[in-house]
Short mmCIF file of N, CA, C and O in Angstrom, two decimals:
data_model
loop_
_atom_site.label_atom_id
_atom_site.label_comp_id
_atom_site.label_asym_id
_atom_site.label_seq_id
_atom_site.Cartn_x
_atom_site.Cartn_y
_atom_site.Cartn_z
N MET A 1 0.85 -1.18 0.00
CA MET A 1 0.00 0.00 0.00
C MET A 1 0.89 1.24 0.00
O MET A 1 1.70 1.43 0.89
N ALA A 2 0.76 2.07 -1.01
CA ALA A 2 1.55 3.30 -1.12
C ALA A 2 1.06 4.33 -0.11
O ALA A 2 -0.13 4.43 0.16
N LYS A 3 2.01 5.08 0.45
CA LYS A 3 1.67 6.10 1.44
C LYS A 3 2.47 7.36 1.19
O LYS A 3 3.54 7.33 0.62
N SER A 4 1.92 8.46 1.68
CA SER A 4 2.62 9.73 1.65
C SER A 4 2.30 10.46 2.95
O SER A 4 1.16 10.41 3.42
N VAL A 5 3.30 11.10 3.53
CA VAL A 5 3.09 11.91 4.72
C VAL A 5 3.68 13.28 4.44
O VAL A 5 4.82 13.40 4.02
N LEU A 6 2.88 14.30 4.67
CA LEU A 6 3.32 15.67 4.45
C LEU A 6 3.15 16.43 5.76
O LEU A 6 2.04 16.49 6.31
N ARG A 7 4.21 16.97 6.28
CA ARG A 7 4.18 17.78 7.50
C ARG A 7 3.86 19.22 7.11
O ARG A 7 4.48 19.76 6.21
N CYS A 8 2.89 19.81 7.80
CA CYS A 8 2.49 21.20 7.55
C CYS A 8 2.69 22.00 8.83
O CYS A 8 1.75 22.19 9.60
N PRO A 9 3.92 22.46 9.07
CA PRO A 9 4.18 23.18 10.33
C PRO A 9 3.34 24.45 10.48
O PRO A 9 2.97 24.82 11.58
N GLN A 10 3.02 25.11 9.37
CA GLN A 10 2.23 26.34 9.45
C GLN A 10 0.82 26.07 9.96
O GLN A 10 0.15 26.97 10.45
N HIS A 11 0.37 24.81 9.88
CA HIS A 11 -0.96 24.43 10.36
C HIS A 11 -0.85 23.50 11.56
O HIS A 11 -1.86 23.01 12.05
N ASP A 12 0.38 23.23 12.01
CA ASP A 12 0.62 22.31 13.12
C ASP A 12 -0.10 20.99 12.87
O ASP A 12 -0.85 20.49 13.71
N ALA A 13 0.10 20.44 11.68
CA ALA A 13 -0.60 19.22 11.28
C ALA A 13 0.26 18.37 10.36
O ALA A 13 1.21 18.85 9.75
N SER A 14 -0.12 17.10 10.27
CA SER A 14 0.45 16.18 9.30
C SER A 14 -0.67 15.63 8.44
O SER A 14 -1.77 15.37 8.95
N ILE A 15 -0.40 15.47 7.16
CA ILE A 15 -1.37 14.91 6.22
C ILE A 15 -0.84 13.54 5.81
O ILE A 15 0.27 13.43 5.30
N ARG A 16 -1.63 12.51 6.05
CA ARG A 16 -1.26 11.14 5.69
C ARG A 16 -2.22 10.64 4.62
O ARG A 16 -3.43 10.73 4.79
N VAL A 17 -1.64 10.14 3.54
CA VAL A 17 -2.45 9.63 2.43
C VAL A 17 -2.05 8.20 2.16
O VAL A 17 -0.86 7.88 2.06
N SER A 18 -3.04 7.33 2.05
CA SER A 18 -2.77 5.94 1.67
C SER A 18 -3.74 5.52 0.59
O SER A 18 -4.89 5.95 0.56
N HIS A 19 -3.23 4.70 -0.32
CA HIS A 19 -4.04 4.20 -1.43
C HIS A 19 -4.89 3.06 -0.90
O HIS A 19 -4.38 2.13 -0.29
N ASP A 20 -6.18 3.14 -1.14
CA ASP A 20 -7.08 2.10 -0.67
C ASP A 20 -7.33 1.12 -1.80
O ASP A 20 -6.63 0.13 -1.94
N VAL A 21 -8.30 1.40 -2.64
CA VAL A 21 -8.61 0.53 -3.77
C VAL A 21 -8.84 1.39 -5.01
O VAL A 21 -9.27 2.53 -4.91
N ALA A 22 -8.53 0.81 -6.15
CA ALA A 22 -8.77 1.46 -7.45
C ALA A 22 -8.33 2.92 -7.40
O ALA A 22 -7.17 3.20 -7.19
N GLU A 23 -9.27 3.83 -7.55
CA GLU A 23 -8.96 5.27 -7.60
C GLU A 23 -9.41 5.97 -6.32
O GLU A 23 -9.77 7.14 -6.33
N GLU A 24 -9.35 5.26 -5.20
CA GLU A 24 -9.77 5.82 -3.92
C GLU A 24 -8.59 5.87 -2.95
O GLU A 24 -7.80 4.93 -2.88
N TYR A 25 -8.53 6.95 -2.19
CA TYR A 25 -7.43 7.18 -1.26
C TYR A 25 -8.01 7.63 0.09
O TYR A 25 -9.00 8.36 0.13
N ASP A 26 -7.38 7.16 1.16
CA ASP A 26 -7.75 7.58 2.50
C ASP A 26 -6.78 8.65 2.95
O ASP A 26 -5.56 8.51 2.78
N VAL A 27 -7.32 9.71 3.55
CA VAL A 27 -6.52 10.83 4.00
C VAL A 27 -6.86 11.10 5.46
O VAL A 27 -8.03 11.11 5.83
N SER A 28 -5.83 11.31 6.27
CA SER A 28 -6.08 11.78 7.63
C SER A 28 -5.24 13.03 7.85
O SER A 28 -4.10 13.12 7.40
N ILE A 29 -5.86 13.98 8.49
CA ILE A 29 -5.17 15.21 8.88
C ILE A 29 -5.06 15.14 10.39
O ILE A 29 -6.07 15.11 11.10
N GLU A 30 -3.82 15.07 10.86
CA GLU A 30 -3.57 14.92 12.29
C GLU A 30 -2.95 16.20 12.82
O GLU A 30 -1.86 16.59 12.41
N GLY A 31 -3.67 16.85 13.70
CA GLY A 31 -3.22 18.09 14.32
C GLY A 31 -3.84 18.20 15.69
O GLY A 31 -3.86 17.23 16.45
N LYS A 32 -4.42 19.35 15.99
CA LYS A 32 -5.12 19.51 17.27
C LYS A 32 -6.26 18.50 17.37
O LYS A 32 -6.59 18.02 18.44
N ALA A 33 -6.86 18.22 16.26
CA ALA A 33 -7.88 17.17 16.15
C ALA A 33 -7.53 16.38 14.89
O ALA A 33 -6.79 16.85 14.04
N THR A 34 -8.07 15.19 14.77
CA THR A 34 -7.82 14.37 13.59
C THR A 34 -9.10 14.28 12.77
O THR A 34 -10.18 14.05 13.33
N THR A 35 -8.96 14.50 11.46
CA THR A 35 -10.10 14.32 10.55
C THR A 35 -9.70 13.28 9.53
O THR A 35 -8.53 13.11 9.21
N THR A 36 -10.70 12.57 9.02
CA THR A 36 -10.45 11.56 8.00
C THR A 36 -11.31 11.84 6.78
O THR A 36 -12.42 12.37 6.89
N HIS A 37 -10.76 11.48 5.63
CA HIS A 37 -11.40 11.81 4.36
C HIS A 37 -11.17 10.67 3.37
O HIS A 37 -10.18 9.94 3.47
N ARG A 38 -12.06 10.57 2.40
CA ARG A 38 -11.90 9.62 1.29
C ARG A 38 -11.91 10.46 0.02
O ARG A 38 -12.82 11.25 -0.21
N VAL A 39 -10.88 10.27 -0.81
CA VAL A 39 -10.73 11.08 -2.02
C VAL A 39 -10.67 10.16 -3.24
O VAL A 39 -10.03 9.10 -3.21
N HIS A 40 -11.34 10.57 -4.29
CA HIS A 40 -11.33 9.85 -5.56
C HIS A 40 -10.45 10.64 -6.53
O HIS A 40 -10.59 11.86 -6.65
N LEU A 41 -9.55 9.94 -7.21
CA LEU A 41 -8.67 10.58 -8.18
C LEU A 41 -8.47 9.64 -9.36
O LEU A 41 -7.92 8.55 -9.21
N GLN A 42 -8.92 10.08 -10.53
CA GLN A 42 -8.71 9.30 -11.74
C GLN A 42 -7.29 9.52 -12.25
O GLN A 42 -6.73 10.61 -12.13
N GLU A 43 -6.73 8.48 -12.84
CA GLU A 43 -5.36 8.55 -13.35
C GLU A 43 -5.19 9.66 -14.39
O GLU A 43 -4.19 10.37 -14.38
N LYS A 44 -6.17 9.84 -15.27
CA LYS A 44 -6.05 10.89 -16.29
C LYS A 44 -5.97 12.28 -15.64
O LYS A 44 -5.27 13.16 -16.14
N ASP A 45 -6.65 12.46 -14.53
CA ASP A 45 -6.60 13.75 -13.82
C ASP A 45 -5.26 13.94 -13.13
O ASP A 45 -4.70 15.04 -13.12
N ARG A 46 -4.72 12.86 -12.56
CA ARG A 46 -3.39 12.95 -11.94
C ARG A 46 -2.35 13.35 -12.97
O ARG A 46 -1.52 14.24 -12.74
N LEU A 47 -2.39 12.73 -14.13
CA LEU A 47 -1.42 13.04 -15.18
C LEU A 47 -1.55 14.49 -15.64
O LEU A 47 -0.55 15.16 -15.87
N ARG A 48 -2.78 14.97 -15.77
CA ARG A 48 -2.99 16.34 -16.22
C ARG A 48 -2.52 17.35 -15.17
O ARG A 48 -1.90 18.36 -15.50
N LEU A 49 -2.78 17.08 -13.90
CA LEU A 49 -2.43 18.03 -12.84
C LEU A 49 -0.97 17.96 -12.43
O LEU A 49 -0.37 19.00 -12.11
N ALA A 50 -0.39 16.75 -12.43
CA ALA A 50 0.94 16.61 -11.83
C ALA A 50 1.99 15.99 -12.74
O ALA A 50 3.17 16.07 -12.43
N GLY A 51 1.58 15.36 -13.81
CA GLY A 51 2.56 14.69 -14.66
C GLY A 51 2.82 13.28 -14.20
O GLY A 51 2.36 12.84 -13.15
N GLU A 52 3.60 12.54 -14.99
CA GLU A 52 3.80 11.11 -14.71
C GLU A 52 4.70 10.81 -13.54
O GLU A 52 4.62 9.74 -12.95
N ASN A 53 5.57 11.73 -13.16
CA ASN A 53 6.57 11.44 -12.14
C ASN A 53 6.10 11.70 -10.71
O ASN A 53 6.84 11.43 -9.77
N VAL A 54 4.91 12.22 -10.54
CA VAL A 54 4.40 12.53 -9.21
C VAL A 54 3.39 11.45 -8.80
O VAL A 54 2.38 11.27 -9.48
N PRO A 55 3.67 10.75 -7.71
CA PRO A 55 2.71 9.73 -7.25
C PRO A 55 1.38 10.38 -6.85
O PRO A 55 1.36 11.52 -6.37
N PRO A 56 0.28 9.67 -7.03
CA PRO A 56 -1.02 10.24 -6.68
C PRO A 56 -1.12 10.64 -5.21
O PRO A 56 -1.74 11.65 -4.87
N GLU A 57 -0.45 9.89 -4.33
CA GLU A 57 -0.50 10.22 -2.90
C GLU A 57 0.13 11.58 -2.63
O GLU A 57 -0.35 12.33 -1.78
N ASP A 58 1.20 11.91 -3.35
CA ASP A 58 1.85 13.22 -3.17
C ASP A 58 0.94 14.34 -3.68
O ASP A 58 0.84 15.40 -3.04
N LEU A 59 0.29 14.14 -4.81
CA LEU A 59 -0.64 15.13 -5.34
C LEU A 59 -1.78 15.37 -4.35
O LEU A 59 -2.14 16.52 -4.07
N ILE A 60 -2.31 14.32 -3.79
CA ILE A 60 -3.41 14.45 -2.84
C ILE A 60 -2.95 15.16 -1.57
O ILE A 60 -3.62 16.06 -1.06
N ALA A 61 -1.78 14.79 -1.06
CA ALA A 61 -1.25 15.44 0.15
C ALA A 61 -1.07 16.94 -0.09
O ALA A 61 -1.47 17.77 0.74
N GLN A 62 -0.49 17.31 -1.23
CA GLN A 62 -0.30 18.73 -1.54
C GLN A 62 -1.64 19.44 -1.74
O GLN A 62 -1.79 20.61 -1.41
N SER A 63 -2.62 18.72 -2.26
CA SER A 63 -3.96 19.30 -2.45
C SER A 63 -4.61 19.59 -1.10
O SER A 63 -5.29 20.60 -0.93
N PHE A 64 -4.38 18.72 -0.14
CA PHE A 64 -4.92 18.97 1.20
C PHE A 64 -4.18 20.12 1.88
O PHE A 64 -4.79 20.90 2.61
N ALA A 65 -2.90 20.27 1.63
CA ALA A 65 -2.17 21.44 2.15
C ALA A 65 -2.76 22.71 1.55
O ALA A 65 -2.94 23.72 2.24
N PHE A 66 -3.08 22.67 0.26
CA PHE A 66 -3.74 23.79 -0.42
C PHE A 66 -5.04 24.13 0.31
O PHE A 66 -5.33 25.29 0.59
N LEU A 67 -5.83 23.10 0.61
CA LEU A 67 -7.10 23.33 1.31
C LEU A 67 -6.89 23.91 2.71
O LEU A 67 -7.61 24.82 3.13
N LEU A 68 -5.90 23.38 3.44
CA LEU A 68 -5.65 23.88 4.79
C LEU A 68 -5.22 25.34 4.81
O LEU A 68 -5.42 26.03 5.80
N ASP A 69 -4.64 25.80 3.71
CA ASP A 69 -4.29 27.23 3.61
C ASP A 69 -5.54 28.10 3.51
O ASP A 69 -5.46 29.32 3.68
N ARG A 70 -6.69 27.48 3.22
CA ARG A 70 -7.91 28.23 2.96
C ARG A 70 -9.06 27.93 3.92
O ARG A 70 -10.01 28.69 4.00
N GLU A 71 -8.99 26.80 4.63
CA GLU A 71 -10.08 26.44 5.54
C GLU A 71 -9.58 25.44 6.58
O GLU A 71 -8.59 24.75 6.34
N PRO A 72 -10.27 25.36 7.72
CA PRO A 72 -9.86 24.39 8.73
C PRO A 72 -10.16 22.96 8.28
O PRO A 72 -11.07 22.73 7.47
N ALA A 73 -9.42 22.03 8.82
CA ALA A 73 -9.60 20.62 8.45
C ALA A 73 -11.04 20.16 8.67
O ALA A 73 -11.57 19.36 7.90
N SER A 74 -11.68 20.67 9.70
CA SER A 74 -13.05 20.26 10.00
C SER A 74 -14.05 20.71 8.94
O SER A 74 -15.17 20.20 8.87
N SER A 75 -13.67 21.65 8.07
CA SER A 75 -14.55 22.14 7.00
C SER A 75 -14.38 21.37 5.69
O SER A 75 -15.17 21.53 4.77
N ILE A 76 -13.34 20.57 5.60
CA ILE A 76 -13.07 19.82 4.37
C ILE A 76 -14.06 18.66 4.28
O ILE A 76 -14.27 17.93 5.26
N LEU A 77 -14.65 18.48 3.10
CA LEU A 77 -15.61 17.40 2.90
C LEU A 77 -15.01 16.06 3.29
O LEU A 77 -13.82 15.83 3.09
N ARG A 78 -15.82 15.17 3.78
CA ARG A 78 -15.35 13.85 4.21
C ARG A 78 -15.08 12.92 3.03
O ARG A 78 -14.23 12.05 3.10
N GLU A 79 -15.80 13.12 1.93
CA GLU A 79 -15.58 12.30 0.73
C GLU A 79 -15.84 13.16 -0.49
O GLU A 79 -16.87 13.85 -0.56
N PHE A 80 -14.91 13.13 -1.45
CA PHE A 80 -15.07 13.94 -2.65
C PHE A 80 -14.08 13.52 -3.72
O PHE A 80 -13.08 12.87 -3.45
N ASP A 81 -14.37 13.93 -4.94
CA ASP A 81 -13.46 13.78 -6.07
C ASP A 81 -12.47 14.94 -6.00
O ASP A 81 -12.88 16.09 -5.77
N LEU A 82 -11.20 14.68 -6.19
CA LEU A 82 -10.18 15.71 -6.04
C LEU A 82 -10.46 16.95 -6.88
O LEU A 82 -10.21 18.08 -6.45
N LEU A 83 -11.00 16.77 -8.08
CA LEU A 83 -11.26 17.92 -8.95
C LEU A 83 -12.38 18.83 -8.43
O LEU A 83 -12.51 19.97 -8.90
N LEU A 84 -13.13 18.36 -7.46
CA LEU A 84 -14.18 19.19 -6.86
C LEU A 84 -13.58 20.43 -6.19
O LEU A 84 -14.25 21.46 -6.07
N ILE A 85 -12.33 20.35 -5.79
CA ILE A 85 -11.68 21.49 -5.13
C ILE A 85 -11.78 22.74 -6.00
O ILE A 85 -12.02 23.83 -5.50
N SER A 86 -11.63 22.58 -7.31
CA SER A 86 -11.64 23.76 -8.19
C SER A 86 -13.02 24.40 -8.29
O SER A 86 -13.13 25.56 -8.68
N ARG A 87 -14.07 23.70 -7.91
CA ARG A 87 -15.39 24.32 -7.88
C ARG A 87 -15.47 25.37 -6.76
O ARG A 87 -16.09 26.40 -6.90
N TYR A 88 -14.80 25.08 -5.65
CA TYR A 88 -14.79 26.00 -4.51
C TYR A 88 -13.65 27.00 -4.59
O TYR A 88 -13.76 28.12 -4.11
N PHE A 89 -12.55 26.57 -5.18
CA PHE A 89 -11.35 27.41 -5.29
C PHE A 89 -10.86 27.35 -6.73
O PHE A 89 -10.06 26.48 -7.10
N PRO A 90 -11.32 28.27 -7.57
CA PRO A 90 -11.01 28.22 -9.01
C PRO A 90 -9.50 28.24 -9.33
O PRO A 90 -9.09 27.76 -10.38
N GLU A 91 -8.70 28.75 -8.44
CA GLU A 91 -7.26 28.83 -8.67
C GLU A 91 -6.55 27.49 -8.42
O GLU A 91 -5.36 27.34 -8.72
N TYR A 92 -7.26 26.51 -7.88
CA TYR A 92 -6.65 25.24 -7.46
C TYR A 92 -5.83 24.56 -8.57
O TYR A 92 -4.65 24.26 -8.38
N GLU A 93 -6.44 24.29 -9.70
CA GLU A 93 -5.75 23.50 -10.73
C GLU A 93 -4.48 24.19 -11.22
O GLU A 93 -3.44 23.55 -11.38
N LYS A 94 -4.54 25.48 -11.43
CA LYS A 94 -3.37 26.21 -11.90
C LYS A 94 -2.26 26.19 -10.84
O LYS A 94 -1.10 25.91 -11.14
N GLU A 95 -2.64 26.45 -9.58
CA GLU A 95 -1.64 26.50 -8.51
C GLU A 95 -1.04 25.13 -8.22
O GLU A 95 0.18 25.00 -8.06
N ILE A 96 -1.87 24.10 -8.15
CA ILE A 96 -1.34 22.77 -7.81
C ILE A 96 -0.51 22.23 -8.95
O ILE A 96 0.54 21.61 -8.72
N SER A 97 -0.90 22.48 -10.19
CA SER A 97 -0.10 22.02 -11.34
C SER A 97 1.28 22.67 -11.33
O SER A 97 2.29 21.99 -11.54
N ALA A 98 1.33 23.96 -11.08
CA ALA A 98 2.61 24.66 -11.04
C ALA A 98 3.48 24.11 -9.91
O ALA A 98 4.68 23.85 -10.11
N LYS A 99 2.89 23.90 -8.76
CA LYS A 99 3.66 23.39 -7.62
C LYS A 99 4.17 21.97 -7.87
O LYS A 99 5.33 21.66 -7.59
N MET A 100 3.35 21.11 -8.41
CA MET A 100 3.74 19.72 -8.61
C MET A 100 4.79 19.58 -9.72
O MET A 100 5.65 18.72 -9.66
N ARG A 101 4.73 20.41 -10.71
CA ARG A 101 5.70 20.31 -11.80
C ARG A 101 7.06 20.89 -11.44
O ARG A 101 8.06 20.65 -12.12
N LEU A 102 7.14 21.63 -10.33
CA LEU A 102 8.41 22.15 -9.84
C LEU A 102 9.20 21.11 -9.06
O LEU A 102 10.37 21.31 -8.76
N ARG A 103 8.57 20.00 -8.73
CA ARG A 103 9.21 18.98 -7.90
C ARG A 103 10.22 18.18 -8.67
O ARG A 103 10.20 17.95 -9.78
#
C-alpha cells in the first residue's frame, strides 16, 4: 500500500495519504484534532495536474495542504473527487499544477 506523509508546520498538522482501492485514497489530517477523508482521483486527472513522475499520494497530500491554507480541516468534505476542489477554489488547478511540476 503506497503512502505519503506531508508535514504542515504552518498548520501544526500532518497529512497522511494511503491508497485504498482502485482510484480511492484515505486521508487523515492529524493536528489539534484528527479528521479523515476519502478522495477519488482518476489517473487521467493525476497526469494532467501533476505529470507522470508525481505519485497520486503526493498530489493528494499537496492538495490537502492547499485546502488547509484556505479552511480548517473540520470544514473539508469527508468524501469527494479531487477535482471538486476547483469548484470551490477556481485557482486550485493552476496552482497545484505549477507546484507539482516544480518537484
